[in-house]
Amino acid sequence: MPEIWLVLGMCAVILVPFLKRTSVALPTGAALAALFFALAATTYTLVGDSGGTAVLGTLTIDPFSQFVKLIVILFAILVIAQWIITTRGQTAAGDTPDFLCLLLGAALGMSLMSSASNLLMIFVAMESASYPSYALAGFRKRHRIGTEGSLKYVVFGSAASAIMVYGMSLVYGMTGTLNLSDIASQIAGLSHTSSAVTGTTPALAAIGLLLIFAGVAFKLSAVPMHFWCPDVFQGAPFEVTTFLSVASKGAAVALLVRLLFTLGAASPVNSGLFTGVGVGVAILGAATATWGNLVALHQTNIKRLLAYSSISHAGYMIMACSLIALAPNTATAHTAITAVLFYLVVYMFMNLGAFTVGAAIAAQQNTEDIREYAGMSKRSPILAALMTVFLLSLFGMPGLGGFMGKVFLMQAMSDAGPAGFVLIAVLLINTLLSLAYYVKPAYYMYFTADKESRPTIFPSPAALLMLFVCAAALFWTGLLANKANSFAGAHAVLMQPANAAAAAPTLINGLPTVAVPIVDRHD
Amino acid sequence: MLLLADQTVVEPFGAVKPLLFYALAAVIVLSAWGIVLSQNIVRMAVYLLLTLAGVAGFYFMLHAEFLAAVQLIVYAGGTLILIVFGVMLTSKNPFMQLKTALWERFVGVLIGLVIFGLLLFGLVHTALPTGAAATGESGGGHYQVAAIGRALLSDYLVPFEVAAVLLLVVMIGAAFMARRSAKQGNG
């Protein structure tokens, strides 16, 4: 359980200032140590287990959840490294423990999100991912945009949580259980047991599900609920933006996958409700990708540009998630989950790289405006070249990881019949659209002369090392994609909910415990 | 209302129950309108108190005594006091008027109508459970609190503990936000 290490790390980080008040090294070291232990614990279970276990009926530990946790924890380590290398000078020494503690708390919530298989657990996990993020988003207290972004985040986030918990109450009221797999089989109408609600038409339950998906859509910054994303990303310091752009969305994608997978495992093939959910998610993804790309076209702030880019990438992943519901068989669903995991890994390195270059430039030139990048190819050729690599990978240049990520997404879509081809068309059009704004920073760096004698930027050796590692990871995933993809494929295995039925928790209000026979969808 | 149509359950409130239901419903709905229409935040808080207390009354009628008590203590007690304190500590003028623009009202009404329509649709198209099962009266009684406690420390131990950690993190975040900021760089 890597979560235990994260909690211990949080305790260590907040207790360390009692030893030495203004130390930066001590809390940072403690946080990193805890994260490495958590990483080791995750890797250990990653290798050891392939089936999956339910912990007290509220958490599910399976290869999928461990893989997502690996991404989240590894990314937390990388973000702390990025913070040390580029923007630590802007954080007061006294604020360091708070920053690290909030970061660890958010990582804890996100890793729990990837395993949560119970409505109560999902809610608690999402809240513990959200609240630290709200505080982190406003970490620069004197920064007007940061404070505004943080406030917007809190208000939108609370409203989204309220909507989601209301949906959960409807689902609980209609099914009488909080356990995801029991809910799934009840909604699918497969079980007519001694439950209180036999033979009901699930209209209210469907509305409840819709509201739950709306809550997840907020975390994913999917389109009708994306307004917070650019403001928060612009206002937050670079390291927080980087962390939120990957870890928060990755955890939300994982939750979406688990929701769809569990619903699907109990549904008969071609069930109306489930197909409806799939179509809804596909439309959500297509709208998110398209809208994110369209608005990104006229952004000039690097953080806002990457924020809209992250919205559109979330859209691509949502589109792939919809295949779990639309796919004709479990093999296609597995391909889709594999593609999403692979995409998540590649996306992590692309975003980390692009934001780190942005942070390195901001640290020395004090600008986030891409028009200020003019003449960067002369002022700092290495940074300019690396930034171009990351942007081209985000676009999907062949030879880089981003391209293979999209190829695998399309491969999964092509297995899903006519609906899949519509999704492929949407993905291709969006990729072309995105080129228009990904080349913008590169254009300013290479083809605009620096007329105002802007400073030459010397990135630190550590920053260069980190950027080279990111770039190498992109080339590796781009050129030797099959190896990475089979690794992701081995972990795209979610626990079949049949195991979870045994651990169905007893109900609070004295309703009989629902023992549900679960029919797996093995085709 | 559908819940009440069924009279097979032995009702402690007896024939008064429908009357009680409509009285509470009237209080809830009218004070909810009051929250939306009022422009004074302190008045809103008082209307909110009435709404929340009315909902607590429903919980009592449904024999969810624990939930009703929690509703009264946490929402009607805690949250409202927080709101009033928040107003007192932040606003220069506690009787400040909250003005909303016309388009904001329009969007708000539209969203409200959509949600109302959705829920109405759901209610009409769903056969709600009736009878003893609907009110969860299978031997709950005064053991309810014990059952909740047992569930929290057995089946729901993990969420319970995570909630504890969450409160710790939230406290640290809030303390950070409220603290006079240390000297910061150009951030």
XYZ file of C-alpha atoms in Angstrom:
710
model
C 0.000 0.000 0.000
C 1.909 3.053 -1.222
C -0.731 5.270 0.384
C 0.609 4.494 3.839
C 4.012 5.843 2.827
C 2.400 8.985 1.508
C 0.602 9.564 4.816
C 3.808 8.928 6.748
C 5.594 11.338 4.456
C 2.988 14.009 5.126
C 3.426 13.576 8.878
C 7.212 13.728 8.560
C 7.050 16.860 6.421
C 4.898 18.773 8.881
C 6.851 17.614 11.916
C 10.293 18.418 10.534
C 10.006 22.223 11.010
C 9.893 21.603 14.755
C 13.474 20.358 14.509
C 14.852 23.057 12.303
C 12.607 25.936 11.450
C 13.632 27.273 8.096
C 15.258 24.231 6.606
C 14.334 23.465 3.020
C 16.474 20.379 2.615
C 14.970 18.430 5.502
C 11.278 18.475 4.494
C 12.190 18.029 0.828
C 14.318 15.037 1.696
C 11.571 13.569 3.852
C 8.972 14.014 1.125
C 11.215 12.505 -1.524
C 12.088 9.577 0.730
C 8.420 8.880 1.382
C 7.658 9.081 -2.324
C 10.483 6.694 -3.172
C 9.232 4.225 -0.585
C 5.736 4.565 -2.033
C 7.162 4.046 -5.508
C 8.969 0.923 -4.350
C 5.807 -0.382 -2.688
C 3.850 0.198 -5.890
C 6.485 -1.436 -8.063
C 6.557 -4.419 -5.739
C 2.821 -5.032 -6.055
C 3.085 -4.265 -9.751
C 5.365 -7.215 -10.300
C 3.855 -9.508 -7.730
C 0.153 -9.561 -8.370
C -1.891 -10.031 -11.485
C -5.389 -10.830 -10.297
C -6.477 -8.116 -7.979
C -7.836 -7.941 -4.491
C -10.532 -5.944 -2.795
C -9.524 -4.211 0.399
C -12.487 -4.071 2.747
C -14.799 -3.749 -0.203
C -13.912 -0.113 -0.740
C -10.583 -0.259 -2.540
C -9.580 -2.473 -5.410
C -5.927 -3.259 -5.881
C -5.352 -4.553 -9.390
C -2.611 -4.123 -12.017
C -4.469 -1.155 -13.493
C -4.682 0.764 -10.234
C -1.046 0.030 -9.412
C 0.058 1.288 -12.818
C -1.836 4.542 -12.378
C -0.400 4.918 -8.878
C 3.052 4.380 -10.337
C 2.435 7.250 -12.750
C 1.047 9.534 -10.037
C 3.855 8.877 -7.538
C 6.639 8.975 -10.122
C 5.194 12.218 -11.385
C 5.087 13.690 -7.880
C 8.816 12.922 -7.571
C 9.518 14.502 -10.966
C 7.486 17.582 -10.058
C 9.419 18.051 -6.822
C 12.621 17.698 -8.864
C 11.331 20.295 -11.322
C 10.480 22.604 -8.434
C 13.960 22.250 -6.922
C 15.600 22.869 -10.268
C 13.593 25.798 -11.587
C 11.210 27.670 -9.325
C 12.244 26.984 -5.755
C 13.631 30.496 -5.451
C 10.089 31.852 -5.605
C 8.874 29.799 -2.655
C 9.678 31.136 0.790
C 11.634 28.683 2.938
C 8.914 28.736 5.587
C 6.312 27.671 3.042
C 8.223 24.591 1.887
C 6.665 22.096 4.345
C 3.178 23.320 3.458
C 3.852 22.946 -0.243
C 5.233 19.429 0.122
C 2.515 18.318 2.507
C -0.226 19.530 0.172
C 1.504 17.877 -2.780
C 1.722 14.559 -0.927
C -1.900 14.894 0.187
C -3.015 15.459 -3.389
C -0.951 12.489 -4.564
C -2.595 10.385 -1.858
C -6.069 11.344 -3.036
C -5.164 10.702 -6.655
C -3.725 7.250 -5.994
C -6.829 6.363 -3.989
C -8.972 7.545 -6.906
C -7.360 4.913 -9.084
C -8.397 2.101 -6.713
C -11.713 3.339 -5.357
C -14.515 0.907 -6.079
C -17.160 2.161 -3.706
C -19.164 5.357 -4.029
C -18.169 6.578 -0.575
C -14.505 5.850 -1.267
C -14.705 7.576 -4.648
C -16.130 10.681 -3.034
C -13.585 10.783 -0.212
C -10.720 10.111 -2.624
C -11.851 12.846 -5.014
C -12.174 15.325 -2.184
C -8.742 14.486 -0.850
C -7.338 15.005 -4.322
C -9.246 18.283 -4.713
C -8.741 20.168 -1.471
C -4.930 20.171 -1.548
C -5.172 21.198 -5.206
C -7.317 24.206 -4.282
C -4.693 25.358 -1.799
C -1.825 24.614 -4.188
C -3.514 26.591 -6.962
C -3.476 29.669 -4.756
C 0.004 29.055 -3.470
C 1.257 32.442 -4.610
C -0.877 34.393 -2.187
C 0.085 37.848 -3.403
C -0.498 36.926 -7.011
C -3.834 38.315 -8.140
C -4.461 35.803 -10.946
C -3.384 32.957 -8.683
C -5.821 33.917 -5.958
C -8.619 34.389 -8.460
C -7.880 31.031 -10.066
C -7.831 29.311 -6.700
C -11.153 30.867 -5.692
C -12.746 29.833 -8.984
C -11.364 26.355 -8.497
C -12.868 26.091 -5.012
C -16.292 27.362 -6.067
C -16.517 25.251 -9.224
C -15.049 22.263 -7.449
C -17.480 22.431 -4.551
C -20.411 22.754 -6.915
C -19.159 19.772 -8.912
C -18.713 17.720 -5.729
C -22.211 18.633 -4.615
C -23.614 17.543 -7.971
C -21.680 14.305 -7.815
C -22.666 13.455 -4.267
C -26.289 14.175 -5.109
C -25.985 11.743 -7.997
C -24.458 9.198 -5.649
C -27.357 9.608 -3.237
C -29.805 8.925 -6.078
C -27.891 5.834 -7.154
C -27.675 4.607 -3.572
C -31.347 5.241 -3.046
C -32.265 3.234 -6.128
C -29.846 0.343 -5.684
C -29.410 0.150 -1.928
C -25.659 -0.340 -2.136
C -22.517 1.732 -2.397
C -20.419 -0.985 -3.967
C -19.727 -0.232 -7.632
C -20.060 -3.762 -8.952
C -23.328 -4.350 -7.078
C -24.651 -1.063 -8.399
C -23.627 -2.086 -11.885
C -25.450 -5.396 -11.760
C -28.531 -3.823 -10.188
C -28.698 -1.131 -12.823
C -28.183 -3.667 -15.545
C -31.259 -5.372 -14.135
C -29.574 -8.742 -14.031
C -30.232 -9.469 -10.413
C -33.690 -9.775 -8.998
C -32.721 -10.691 -5.497
C -34.289 -9.872 -2.183
C -33.291 -6.269 -2.701
C -35.700 -3.492 -1.971
C -35.878 -2.303 -5.519
C -36.597 -5.287 -7.675
C -38.053 -4.572 -11.031
C -37.662 -0.820 -11.044
C -36.971 1.092 -14.183
C -33.694 2.795 -13.520
C -34.540 6.322 -14.733
C -33.548 7.962 -11.465
C -30.489 5.747 -11.213
C -29.509 6.789 -14.740
C -29.841 10.441 -13.739
C -27.724 9.685 -10.693
C -25.063 8.138 -12.931
C -25.172 11.183 -15.194
C -24.530 13.442 -12.208
C -21.642 11.229 -11.034
C -20.091 11.435 -14.485
C -20.514 15.219 -14.329
C -18.407 15.252 -11.166
C -15.690 13.196 -12.852
C -15.914 15.452 -15.908
C -15.037 18.404 -13.691
C -11.821 16.744 -12.575
C -11.056 15.932 -16.203
C -11.886 19.518 -17.208
C -14.197 18.114 -19.865
C -15.970 20.743 -21.846
C -19.004 22.091 -20.117
C -17.025 22.069 -16.863
C -13.599 23.224 -18.037
C -13.720 26.919 -17.107
C -11.516 26.529 -14.073
C -8.652 24.892 -15.938
C -6.974 27.789 -17.803
C -7.362 30.242 -14.923
C -6.000 27.813 -12.374
C -3.130 26.782 -14.641
C -2.205 30.386 -15.338
C -2.384 31.498 -11.733
C -0.667 28.577 -10.079
C 3.115 28.349 -9.919
C 4.723 26.222 -12.636
C 5.306 23.140 -10.519
C 1.663 23.065 -9.380
C 0.404 23.561 -12.932
C 2.583 20.707 -14.103
C 1.356 18.448 -11.333
C -2.325 19.225 -11.886
C -2.072 18.905 -15.655
C -0.977 15.270 -15.489
C -1.614 13.674 -12.105
C -5.060 15.131 -11.499
C -6.262 14.276 -14.986
C -4.618 10.874 -14.943
C -6.397 9.952 -11.727
C -9.709 11.173 -13.109
C -9.173 9.144 -16.297
C -8.467 6.105 -14.133
C -11.680 6.652 -12.231
C -13.622 7.022 -15.474
C -12.107 3.783 -16.777
C -13.047 1.944 -13.585
C -16.602 3.289 -13.618
C -17.118 2.301 -17.253
C -15.397 -1.045 -16.859
C -17.408 -2.028 -13.801
C -20.653 -0.901 -15.386
C -19.739 -2.831 -18.505
C -18.737 -6.035 -16.762
C -22.258 -6.400 -15.409
C -24.141 -5.242 -18.482
C -25.330 -7.584 -21.138
C -23.788 -6.809 -24.503
C -25.668 -4.100 -26.373
C -27.615 -3.049 -23.314
C -29.370 0.207 -24.054
C -28.295 2.109 -20.986
C -24.670 1.123 -21.263
C -24.450 1.985 -24.950
C -26.078 5.287 -24.092
C -23.389 5.942 -21.495
C -20.735 5.090 -24.087
C -22.169 7.436 -26.689
C -22.464 10.168 -24.075
C -18.836 9.768 -23.022
C -17.704 9.712 -26.663
C -19.551 12.954 -27.386
C -18.116 14.490 -24.215
C -14.604 13.524 -25.327
C -15.051 14.788 -28.881
C -16.497 18.100 -27.668
C -13.702 18.499 -25.108
C -10.945 17.831 -27.625
C -12.429 20.116 -30.270
C -13.272 23.001 -27.961
C -9.883 22.818 -26.218
C -8.065 22.991 -29.546
C -10.221 25.802 -30.944
C -9.721 28.052 -27.926
C -6.020 27.206 -27.721
C -5.549 28.760 -31.172
C -5.410 32.316 -29.850
C -3.588 31.912 -26.579
C -0.331 33.749 -26.036
C 0.427 32.779 -22.451
C 2.396 29.542 -22.396
C 0.505 28.212 -19.378
C -2.908 28.995 -20.841
C -1.852 27.480 -24.151
C -0.741 24.291 -22.430
C -3.901 24.360 -20.290
C -6.127 24.256 -23.357
C -3.782 21.691 -24.868
C -4.266 19.564 -21.733
C -8.041 19.944 -22.092
C -7.851 18.602 -25.624
C -5.564 15.741 -24.594
C -8.030 14.845 -21.849
C -10.627 14.829 -24.622
C -8.617 12.278 -26.630
C -8.360 10.040 -23.582
C -12.073 10.375 -22.802
C -12.826 9.381 -26.390
C -10.747 6.245 -25.916
C -12.463 5.539 -22.585
C -15.830 5.566 -24.319
C -14.653 2.511 -26.283
C -14.911 0.459 -23.095
C -18.652 0.915 -23.420
C -18.905 0.938 -27.210
C -16.553 -1.940 -27.917
C -18.102 -5.128 -29.208
C -15.965 -7.369 -26.989
C -13.645 -7.315 -24.013
C -10.536 -7.591 -26.187
C -11.250 -4.188 -27.716
C -11.949 -2.757 -24.306
C -8.564 -4.052 -23.214
C -6.879 -2.452 -26.224
C -8.564 0.819 -25.352
C -7.441 0.748 -21.712
C -3.915 -0.128 -22.840
C -3.917 2.794 -25.258
C -5.114 5.158 -22.518
C -2.366 3.998 -20.132
C 0.296 4.350 -22.820
C -1.013 7.798 -23.697
C -0.904 8.800 -20.040
C 2.773 7.853 -19.753
C 3.717 9.719 -22.917
C 1.577 12.691 -21.933
C 3.370 12.828 -18.589
C 6.770 13.277 -20.221
C 5.531 15.716 -22.882
C 3.854 17.985 -20.380
C 6.649 17.772 -17.847
C 9.130 18.754 -20.526
C 7.112 21.623 -21.956
C 6.279 23.081 -18.539
C 9.878 22.713 -17.351
C 11.153 24.685 -20.343
C 8.484 27.289 -19.614
C 9.532 27.408 -15.971
C 13.229 27.669 -16.842
C 12.508 30.583 -19.159
C 10.163 32.225 -16.652
C 12.766 31.905 -13.906
C 15.353 33.882 -15.868
C 13.384 36.087 -18.195
C 10.321 36.532 -15.963
C 7.780 36.038 -18.716
C 5.092 33.555 -19.614
C 4.218 35.229 -22.913
C 5.247 33.171 -25.924
C 5.856 36.342 -27.952
C 8.682 37.088 -25.515
C 10.343 33.860 -26.651
C 11.539 35.741 -29.749
C 15.028 34.817 -30.852
C 15.294 31.967 -28.379
C 17.082 29.858 -30.986
C 19.985 32.309 -30.749
C 19.706 33.072 -27.044
C 19.396 29.511 -25.864
C 19.515 27.019 -28.720
C 19.266 23.941 -26.498
C 16.107 25.102 -24.746
C 14.547 26.102 -28.047
C 15.307 22.717 -29.577
C 13.976 20.799 -26.583
C 10.803 22.881 -26.415
C 10.239 22.157 -30.093
C 10.616 18.433 -29.445
C 8.018 18.549 -26.666
C 5.585 20.629 -28.694
C 5.939 18.372 -31.728
C 5.318 15.354 -29.529
C 2.207 17.006 -28.109
C 1.091 17.524 -31.710
C 1.953 13.959 -32.670
C 5.057 14.053 -34.844
C 6.073 10.590 -36.095
C 9.097 9.274 -34.241
C 8.016 10.808 -30.963
C 5.910 9.301 -28.194
C 2.914 11.539 -28.821
C 2.523 10.080 -32.300
C 2.532 6.501 -31.084
C 0.087 7.418 -28.333
C -2.341 8.668 -30.949
C -1.681 5.663 -33.184
C -2.609 3.301 -30.359
C -5.722 5.341 -29.586
C -6.760 5.106 -33.242
C -5.948 1.410 -33.361
C -8.299 0.818 -30.446
C -10.940 2.989 -32.118
C -10.699 1.140 -35.403
C -11.691 -2.074 -33.602
C -14.904 -0.548 -32.410
C -16.848 -0.436 -35.660
C -18.529 2.593 -37.255
C -18.588 4.650 -34.048
C -14.844 4.150 -33.819
C -14.311 5.583 -37.287
C -16.196 8.732 -36.346
C -13.897 9.039 -33.340
C -10.824 8.541 -35.543
C -12.023 11.317 -37.841
C -12.512 13.633 -34.874
C -9.064 12.755 -33.548
C -7.370 13.406 -36.897
C -9.097 16.740 -37.461
C -8.185 17.795 -33.946
C -4.573 16.774 -34.425
C -4.360 18.991 -37.501
C -6.025 21.852 -35.617
C -3.586 21.502 -32.756
C -0.585 21.878 -35.070
C -1.608 25.511 -35.584
C -0.951 26.433 -31.984
C 1.839 24.020 -31.139
C 4.046 25.596 -33.802
C 3.397 29.088 -32.426
C 6.002 29.033 -29.638
C 8.432 27.330 -32.027
C 7.729 30.013 -34.625
C 8.559 32.792 -32.161
C 11.678 30.967 -31.019
C 13.085 30.296 -34.468
C 11.677 32.776 -36.947
C 11.243 35.973 -34.964
C 14.272 38.133 -34.429
C 14.939 39.402 -30.959
C 14.762 43.179 -31.347
C 14.726 44.134 -27.665
C 17.987 42.405 -26.681
C 16.315 39.994 -24.321
C 18.598 38.137 -21.918
C 20.437 34.971 -22.836
C 19.069 32.066 -20.843
C 21.389 29.530 -19.284
C 19.446 26.572 -17.942
C 21.094 24.828 -15.012
C 22.775 21.463 -15.708
C 20.128 19.730 -13.579
C 17.335 21.277 -15.627
C 19.054 20.207 -18.826
C 19.445 16.676 -17.490
C 15.766 16.511 -16.627
C 14.748 17.849 -20.035
C 17.032 15.403 -21.813
C 15.513 12.551 -19.816
C 12.020 13.671 -20.865
C 13.071 13.989 -24.492
C 14.775 10.590 -24.376
C 11.623 9.056 -22.930
C 9.639 10.543 -25.800
C 12.041 9.214 -28.412
C 12.075 5.835 -26.671
C 8.287 5.578 -26.561
C 8.177 6.890 -30.121
C 10.669 4.524 -31.685
C 10.356 1.434 -29.502
C 6.694 1.870 -28.776
C 5.747 -1.784 -28.861
C 7.789 -2.658 -25.815
C 6.279 0.159 -23.756
C 2.858 -0.677 -25.066
C 3.052 -4.312 -24.098
C 4.154 -3.197 -20.643
C 1.081 -0.960 -20.456
C -1.023 -3.789 -21.870
C 0.052 -6.130 -19.107
C -1.282 -3.626 -16.625
C -4.477 -2.675 -18.382
C -6.163 -5.404 -16.377
C -8.924 -4.400 -14.026
C -10.246 -6.762 -11.461
C -13.357 -8.530 -12.620
C -16.025 -7.316 -10.256
C -17.135 -10.869 -9.445
C -14.488 -11.008 -6.736
C -15.773 -7.851 -5.156
C -19.281 -9.165 -4.631
C -18.085 -11.343 -1.770
C -16.897 -8.289 0.069
C -20.069 -6.248 -0.422
C -20.394 -4.114 2.682
C -23.406 -4.416 4.894
C -25.771 -1.534 4.555
C -25.982 1.126 7.154
C -29.684 1.525 7.526
C -30.531 -2.077 8.065
C -31.520 -3.074 4.552
C -30.623 -6.661 3.789
C -27.178 -7.048 2.362
C -27.484 -7.578 -1.333
C -25.763 -10.729 -2.425
C -25.675 -10.332 -6.142
C -24.794 -12.986 -8.654
C -22.585 -11.258 -11.143
C -22.477 -12.272 -14.735
C -19.182 -11.514 -16.356
C -19.053 -10.314 -19.859
C -16.673 -12.878 -21.236
C -17.267 -13.024 -24.908
C -45.610 11.942 -1.543
C -45.413 8.549 -3.116
C -43.806 7.305 0.029
C -46.734 8.460 2.060
C -49.397 6.929 -0.114
C -48.588 3.599 1.394
C -50.190 3.232 4.799
C -49.308 -0.379 5.549
C -46.432 0.677 7.790
C -47.300 1.366 11.383
C -46.944 5.107 11.647
C -45.937 6.679 14.910
C -47.288 9.978 13.660
C -50.512 8.338 12.551
C -52.992 10.392 10.607
C -51.069 13.586 11.277
C -48.247 12.415 9.071
C -49.486 13.766 5.732
C -50.288 17.052 7.400
C -46.826 17.181 8.929
C -45.293 16.344 5.596
C -47.054 19.175 3.785
C -46.274 21.642 6.550
C -42.558 20.786 6.436
C -42.571 20.802 2.649
C -44.123 24.276 2.673
C -41.481 25.532 5.091
C -38.676 24.055 2.989
C -39.931 25.328 -0.349
C -40.867 28.819 0.860
C -37.599 29.350 2.687
C -35.697 27.996 -0.321
C -37.414 30.653 -2.433
C -36.436 33.098 0.262
C -32.753 32.184 -0.090
C -32.848 32.698 -3.823
C -34.862 35.907 -3.849
C -33.310 37.675 -0.888
C -30.410 40.020 -1.489
C -29.195 40.237 2.064
C -26.756 37.535 3.020
C -27.743 37.385 6.680
C -31.388 36.893 5.729
C -30.313 34.191 3.320
C -28.587 32.453 6.206
C -31.763 32.539 8.275
C -33.844 31.178 5.381
C -31.216 28.467 4.924
C -31.646 27.564 8.587
C -35.368 27.026 7.998
C -34.744 24.879 4.918
C -32.179 22.712 6.659
C -34.309 22.321 9.763
C -37.255 21.314 7.574
C -35.149 18.632 5.883
C -34.097 17.421 9.330
C -37.801 17.125 10.115
C -38.187 14.846 7.082
C -35.370 12.677 8.362
C -37.163 12.361 11.697
C -40.336 11.327 9.907
C -38.371 8.702 7.977
C -36.941 7.317 11.241
C -33.439 8.372 10.363
C -32.906 9.926 13.763
C -29.154 9.887 13.578
C -29.124 11.597 10.212
C -31.602 14.174 11.479
C -29.449 14.944 14.485
C -26.349 15.238 12.300
C -28.245 17.493 9.923
C -29.242 19.791 12.774
C -25.826 19.855 14.431
C -23.603 20.076 11.358
C -25.687 22.069 8.924
C -28.187 24.068 10.905
C -25.665 24.568 13.687
C -22.136 24.551 12.338
C -22.408 25.656 8.748
C -24.768 28.541 9.425
C -22.618 29.883 12.232
C -19.684 29.676 9.823
C -21.577 31.699 7.251
C -22.532 34.382 9.734
C -18.998 34.519 11.118
C -17.634 34.652 7.595
C -19.835 37.639 6.835
C -18.913 39.338 10.088
C -15.192 38.881 9.619
C -14.865 39.676 5.937
C -17.522 42.189 5.023
C -17.233 45.832 5.929
C -20.978 46.076 5.914
C -22.924 43.007 7.049
C -26.057 44.332 5.398
C -24.401 44.432 2.010
C -26.770 43.793 -0.890
C -25.885 41.065 -3.338
C -26.891 42.245 -6.780
C -27.098 39.876 -9.682
C -27.121 40.886 -13.326
C -30.118 40.100 -15.501
C -28.257 37.547 -17.633
C -27.006 35.796 -14.515
C -30.590 35.397 -13.330
C -31.583 34.154 -16.760
C -28.812 31.528 -16.844
C -29.570 30.528 -13.272
C -33.270 30.056 -13.960
C -32.457 28.097 -17.108
C -30.108 25.719 -15.309
C -32.598 25.336 -12.476
C -35.382 24.489 -14.925
C -33.224 21.932 -16.725
C -32.340 20.169 -13.473
C -35.950 20.346 -12.306
C -37.144 18.858 -15.576
C -34.548 16.104 -15.409
C -35.487 15.128 -11.869
C -39.201 15.337 -12.608
C -38.676 13.071 -15.597
C -36.780 10.649 -13.420
C -39.428 10.684 -10.702
C -42.251 10.086 -13.137
C -40.470 7.262 -14.915
C -39.260 5.435 -11.835
C -41.339 3.159 -9.685
C -40.189 4.188 -6.241
C -39.841 1.504 -3.611
C -42.716 1.451 -1.166
C -43.535 -0.143 2.138
C -41.201 -1.040 4.925
C -38.191 -1.279 2.661
C -38.633 2.308 1.531
C -38.126 3.689 5.016
C -35.475 1.179 5.946
C -37.480 -0.076 8.890
C -36.125 -3.560 9.118
C -35.193 -3.622 12.739
C -33.176 -0.394 12.810
C -34.740 1.387 15.726
C -32.450 2.657 18.401
C -29.611 0.399 17.297
C -29.120 2.638 14.281
C -26.240 4.596 15.747
C -24.476 1.433 16.835
C -24.856 0.001 13.328
C -23.408 3.153 11.772
C -20.500 3.106 14.188
C -19.795 -0.527 13.433
C -19.962 0.072 9.692
C -17.586 3.028 9.938
C -14.969 1.012 11.760
C -15.302 -2.178 9.739
C -16.503 -2.002 6.149
C -15.902 1.702 5.762
C -12.665 1.880 7.715
C -10.582 3.022 4.751
C -12.783 5.976 3.752
C -13.080 6.876 7.428
C -9.320 7.017 7.860
C -8.824 8.825 4.569
C -11.352 11.406 5.698
C -9.261 11.928 8.821
C -6.149 12.475 6.712
C -8.151 14.766 4.445
C -9.131 16.933 7.401
C -5.462 17.178 8.384
C -4.473 18.273 4.890
C -7.322 20.761 4.718
C -6.266 22.210 8.053
C -2.699 22.642 6.819
C -3.934 24.243 3.608
C -6.246 26.589 5.491
C -3.506 27.521 7.967
C -1.211 28.256 5.040
C -3.824 30.418 3.344
C -4.683 32.346 6.487
C -1.102 32.849 7.626
C 0.561 36.178 7.077
C 2.700 35.316 4.112
C 6.413 34.983 4.550
C 8.642 37.053 2.335
C 8.133 35.787 -1.171
C 10.092 36.224 -4.335
C 8.573 37.786 -7.399
C 5.726 35.287 -7.312
